[in-house]
Amino acid sequence: MILIDPPLWPNHGRIWGHLVSDSSLEELHAFAARAGIPERAFDRDHYDYPEERRAFLVELGAREVSTRELIRRLRASGLRVTAGQRR
C-alpha cells in the first residue's frame, strides 16, 4: 500500500510530505512514476511531495496516515533507512 503523511516540512519555499510503500520500493517507484514525481524526489526510503499534490496522490490511491503511522509501517516493512544508515 502507498501511504502519505501530512505535509509539515518547509523547504525551498514549499511545504513537503512523505510518500512511502509499506511493502516494496518497486511499488513505490511505480506509483511515483504514475504520479509524475521526479526521481530526484526519492530519498532512500521515501519520496518527498509538495502539499499542493496531496489531493492528486490520494485520488491515485495513496492512503493518508499520520506521520507516526507512516514511520511505524515503514519500519515494519523493513524498508526504513535509519539516520545512521544515511551517513
mmCIF file of N, CA, C and O in Angstrom, residues 6-50:
data_model
loop_
_atom_site.group_PDB
_atom_site.id
_atom_site.type_symbol
_atom_site.label_atom_id
_atom_site.label_comp_id
_atom_site.label_asym_id
_atom_site.label_seq_id
_atom_site.Cartn_x
_atom_site.Cartn_y
_atom_site.Cartn_z
ATOM 1 N N PRO A 6 0.918 13.939 6.406
ATOM 2 C CA PRO A 6 0.596 15.351 6.178
ATOM 3 C C PRO A 6 1.844 16.143 5.806
ATOM 4 O O PRO A 6 2.919 15.918 6.362
ATOM 5 N N PRO A 7 1.724 17.062 4.875
ATOM 6 C CA PRO A 7 2.863 17.925 4.548
ATOM 7 C C PRO A 7 3.129 18.889 5.704
ATOM 8 O O PRO A 7 2.293 19.720 6.030
ATOM 9 N N LEU A 8 4.286 18.737 6.335
ATOM 10 C CA LEU A 8 4.651 19.538 7.507
ATOM 11 C C LEU A 8 6.045 20.153 7.415
ATOM 12 O O LEU A 8 6.435 20.925 8.276
ATOM 13 N N TRP A 9 6.815 19.774 6.393
ATOM 14 C CA TRP A 9 8.240 20.088 6.356
ATOM 15 C C TRP A 9 8.535 21.201 5.356
ATOM 16 O O TRP A 9 8.476 20.990 4.153
ATOM 17 N N PRO A 10 8.872 22.410 5.835
ATOM 18 C CA PRO A 10 9.175 23.508 4.914
ATOM 19 C C PRO A 10 10.568 23.371 4.296
ATOM 20 O O PRO A 10 11.530 22.986 4.974
ATOM 21 N N ASN A 11 10.648 23.642 2.991
ATOM 22 C CA ASN A 11 11.933 23.649 2.283
ATOM 23 C C ASN A 11 11.696 24.245 0.899
ATOM 24 O O ASN A 11 10.686 23.947 0.259
ATOM 25 N N HIS A 12 12.621 25.050 0.444
ATOM 26 C CA HIS A 12 12.557 25.642 -0.900
ATOM 27 C C HIS A 12 11.254 26.406 -1.135
ATOM 28 O O HIS A 12 10.694 26.365 -2.226
ATOM 29 N N GLY A 13 10.749 27.069 -0.099
ATOM 30 C CA GLY A 13 9.555 27.881 -0.248
ATOM 31 C C GLY A 13 8.248 27.107 -0.365
ATOM 32 O O GLY A 13 7.222 27.675 -0.745
ATOM 33 N N ARG A 14 8.275 25.812 -0.040
ATOM 34 C CA ARG A 14 7.081 24.971 -0.107
ATOM 35 C C ARG A 14 7.002 24.129 1.160
ATOM 36 O O ARG A 14 7.952 24.056 1.924
ATOM 37 N N ILE A 15 5.866 23.464 1.341
ATOM 38 C CA ILE A 15 5.685 22.534 2.453
ATOM 39 C C ILE A 15 5.614 21.129 1.849
ATOM 40 O O ILE A 15 4.890 20.890 0.888
ATOM 41 N N TRP A 16 6.356 20.186 2.455
ATOM 42 C CA TRP A 16 6.523 18.851 1.889
ATOM 43 C C TRP A 16 6.026 17.772 2.836
ATOM 44 O O TRP A 16 6.090 17.909 4.052
ATOM 45 N N GLY A 17 5.557 16.682 2.253
ATOM 46 C CA GLY A 17 5.188 15.477 2.981
ATOM 47 C C GLY A 17 5.966 14.302 2.410
ATOM 48 O O GLY A 17 6.781 14.454 1.499
ATOM 49 N N HIS A 18 5.706 13.122 2.952
ATOM 50 C CA HIS A 18 6.418 11.913 2.554
ATOM 51 C C HIS A 18 5.474 10.897 1.940
ATOM 52 O O HIS A 18 4.344 10.732 2.396
ATOM 53 N N LEU A 19 5.965 10.194 0.950
ATOM 54 C CA LEU A 19 5.233 9.153 0.237
ATOM 55 C C LEU A 19 6.050 7.880 0.356
ATOM 56 O O LEU A 19 7.242 7.879 0.010
ATOM 57 N N VAL A 20 5.461 6.810 0.879
ATOM 58 C CA VAL A 20 6.183 5.547 1.088
ATOM 59 C C VAL A 20 5.319 4.364 0.658
ATOM 60 O O VAL A 20 4.111 4.489 0.479
ATOM 61 N N SER A 21 5.960 3.213 0.548
ATOM 62 C CA SER A 21 5.254 1.947 0.377
ATOM 63 C C SER A 21 5.467 1.138 1.648
ATOM 64 O O SER A 21 6.552 1.177 2.238
ATOM 65 N N ASP A 22 4.457 0.382 2.040
ATOM 66 C CA ASP A 22 4.632 -0.496 3.196
ATOM 67 C C ASP A 22 4.971 -1.917 2.767
ATOM 68 O O ASP A 22 4.941 -2.832 3.574
ATOM 69 N N SER A 23 5.328 -2.077 1.460
ATOM 70 C CA SER A 23 5.672 -3.432 1.008
ATOM 71 C C SER A 23 6.896 -3.517 0.110
ATOM 72 O O SER A 23 7.650 -4.470 0.221
ATOM 73 N N SER A 24 7.118 -2.546 -0.790
ATOM 74 C CA SER A 24 8.283 -2.663 -1.667
ATOM 75 C C SER A 24 8.662 -1.330 -2.306
ATOM 76 O O SER A 24 7.801 -0.489 -2.571
ATOM 77 N N LEU A 25 9.934 -1.185 -2.588
ATOM 78 C CA LEU A 25 10.397 0.004 -3.294
ATOM 79 C C LEU A 25 9.902 -0.011 -4.734
ATOM 80 O O LEU A 25 9.653 1.048 -5.323
ATOM 81 N N GLU A 26 9.735 -1.187 -5.315
ATOM 82 C CA GLU A 26 9.221 -1.282 -6.681
ATOM 83 C C GLU A 26 7.823 -0.670 -6.767
ATOM 84 O O GLU A 26 7.515 0.079 -7.701
ATOM 85 N N GLU A 27 6.977 -1.000 -5.785
ATOM 86 C CA GLU A 27 5.629 -0.426 -5.735
ATOM 87 C C GLU A 27 5.708 1.097 -5.603
ATOM 88 O O GLU A 27 4.985 1.830 -6.285
ATOM 89 N N LEU A 28 6.597 1.571 -4.745
ATOM 90 C CA LEU A 28 6.761 3.000 -4.520
ATOM 91 C C LEU A 28 7.214 3.711 -5.790
ATOM 92 O O LEU A 28 6.649 4.731 -6.177
ATOM 93 N N HIS A 29 8.233 3.181 -6.459
ATOM 94 C CA HIS A 29 8.743 3.801 -7.683
ATOM 95 C C HIS A 29 7.681 3.808 -8.795
ATOM 96 O O HIS A 29 7.550 4.797 -9.520
ATOM 97 N N ALA A 30 6.925 2.725 -8.910
ATOM 98 C CA ALA A 30 5.881 2.652 -9.939
ATOM 99 C C ALA A 30 4.799 3.705 -9.673
ATOM 100 O O ALA A 30 4.333 4.384 -10.602
ATOM 101 N N PHE A 31 4.403 3.848 -8.419
ATOM 102 C CA PHE A 31 3.383 4.839 -8.069
ATOM 103 C C PHE A 31 3.910 6.247 -8.348
ATOM 104 O O PHE A 31 3.205 7.077 -8.930
ATOM 105 N N ALA A 32 5.138 6.515 -7.941
ATOM 106 C CA ALA A 32 5.726 7.843 -8.162
ATOM 107 C C ALA A 32 5.787 8.159 -9.657
ATOM 108 O O ALA A 32 5.490 9.290 -10.069
ATOM 109 N N ALA A 33 6.153 7.183 -10.472
ATOM 110 C CA ALA A 33 6.209 7.394 -11.919
ATOM 111 C C ALA A 33 4.820 7.725 -12.464
ATOM 112 O O ALA A 33 4.665 8.658 -13.267
ATOM 113 N N ARG A 34 3.793 6.976 -12.032
ATOM 114 C CA ARG A 34 2.413 7.249 -12.471
ATOM 115 C C ARG A 34 1.968 8.646 -12.055
ATOM 116 O O ARG A 34 1.208 9.303 -12.761
ATOM 117 N N ALA A 35 2.424 9.082 -10.896
ATOM 118 C CA ALA A 35 2.035 10.390 -10.364
ATOM 119 C C ALA A 35 2.859 11.532 -10.943
ATOM 120 O O ALA A 35 2.580 12.697 -10.672
ATOM 121 N N GLY A 36 3.899 11.206 -11.721
ATOM 122 C CA GLY A 36 4.744 12.249 -12.293
ATOM 123 C C GLY A 36 5.728 12.853 -11.309
ATOM 124 O O GLY A 36 6.209 13.967 -11.510
ATOM 125 N N ILE A 37 6.037 12.116 -10.255
ATOM 126 C CA ILE A 37 7.011 12.602 -9.272
ATOM 127 C C ILE A 37 8.407 12.284 -9.799
ATOM 128 O O ILE A 37 8.713 11.136 -10.124
ATOM 129 N N PRO A 38 9.282 13.279 -9.889
ATOM 130 C CA PRO A 38 10.612 13.037 -10.450
ATOM 131 C C PRO A 38 11.478 12.155 -9.545
ATOM 132 O O PRO A 38 11.332 12.175 -8.321
ATOM 133 N N GLU A 39 12.372 11.404 -10.155
ATOM 134 C CA GLU A 39 13.267 10.512 -9.408
ATOM 135 C C GLU A 39 14.097 11.270 -8.384
ATOM 136 O O GLU A 39 14.437 10.714 -7.341
ATOM 137 N N ARG A 40 14.416 12.524 -8.654
ATOM 138 C CA ARG A 40 15.243 13.306 -7.721
ATOM 139 C C ARG A 40 14.533 13.536 -6.379
ATOM 140 O O ARG A 40 15.154 13.903 -5.389
ATOM 141 N N ALA A 41 13.213 13.296 -6.330
ATOM 142 C CA ALA A 41 12.451 13.455 -5.086
ATOM 143 C C ALA A 41 12.569 12.229 -4.182
ATOM 144 O O ALA A 41 12.080 12.253 -3.054
ATOM 145 N N PHE A 42 13.247 11.166 -4.661
ATOM 146 C CA PHE A 42 13.410 9.947 -3.863
ATOM 147 C C PHE A 42 14.573 10.120 -2.898
ATOM 148 O O PHE A 42 15.652 10.568 -3.275
ATOM 149 N N ASP A 43 14.350 9.750 -1.632
ATOM 150 C CA ASP A 43 15.382 9.866 -0.602
ATOM 151 C C ASP A 43 15.495 8.550 0.172
ATOM 152 O O ASP A 43 15.017 8.426 1.303
ATOM 153 N N ARG A 44 16.058 7.548 -0.473
ATOM 154 C CA ARG A 44 16.406 6.238 0.091
ATOM 155 C C ARG A 44 15.251 5.342 0.496
ATOM 156 O O ARG A 44 15.309 4.150 0.295
ATOM 157 N N ASP A 45 14.217 5.878 1.122
ATOM 158 C CA ASP A 45 13.080 5.036 1.510
ATOM 159 C C ASP A 45 11.736 5.736 1.308
ATOM 160 O O ASP A 45 10.693 5.196 1.639
ATOM 161 N N HIS A 46 11.775 6.958 0.776
ATOM 162 C CA HIS A 46 10.541 7.722 0.564
ATOM 163 C C HIS A 46 10.735 8.743 -0.550
ATOM 164 O O HIS A 46 11.855 9.050 -0.937
ATOM 165 N N TYR A 47 9.618 9.236 -1.025
ATOM 166 C CA TYR A 47 9.613 10.393 -1.918
ATOM 167 C C TYR A 47 9.064 11.564 -1.133
ATOM 168 O O TYR A 47 8.173 11.405 -0.299
ATOM 169 N N ASP A 48 9.596 12.744 -1.410
ATOM 170 C CA ASP A 48 9.020 13.969 -0.876
ATOM 171 C C ASP A 48 7.994 14.465 -1.895
ATOM 172 O O ASP A 48 8.208 14.371 -3.101
ATOM 173 N N TYR A 49 6.866 14.974 -1.395
ATOM 174 C CA TYR A 49 5.868 15.541 -2.295
ATOM 175 C C TYR A 49 5.425 16.899 -1.759
ATOM 176 O O TYR A 49 5.340 17.104 -0.545
ATOM 177 N N PRO A 50 5.141 17.862 -2.642
ATOM 178 C CA PRO A 50 4.669 19.176 -2.194
ATOM 179 C C PRO A 50 3.189 19.131 -1.841
ATOM 180 O O PRO A 50 2.410 18.384 -2.434
#
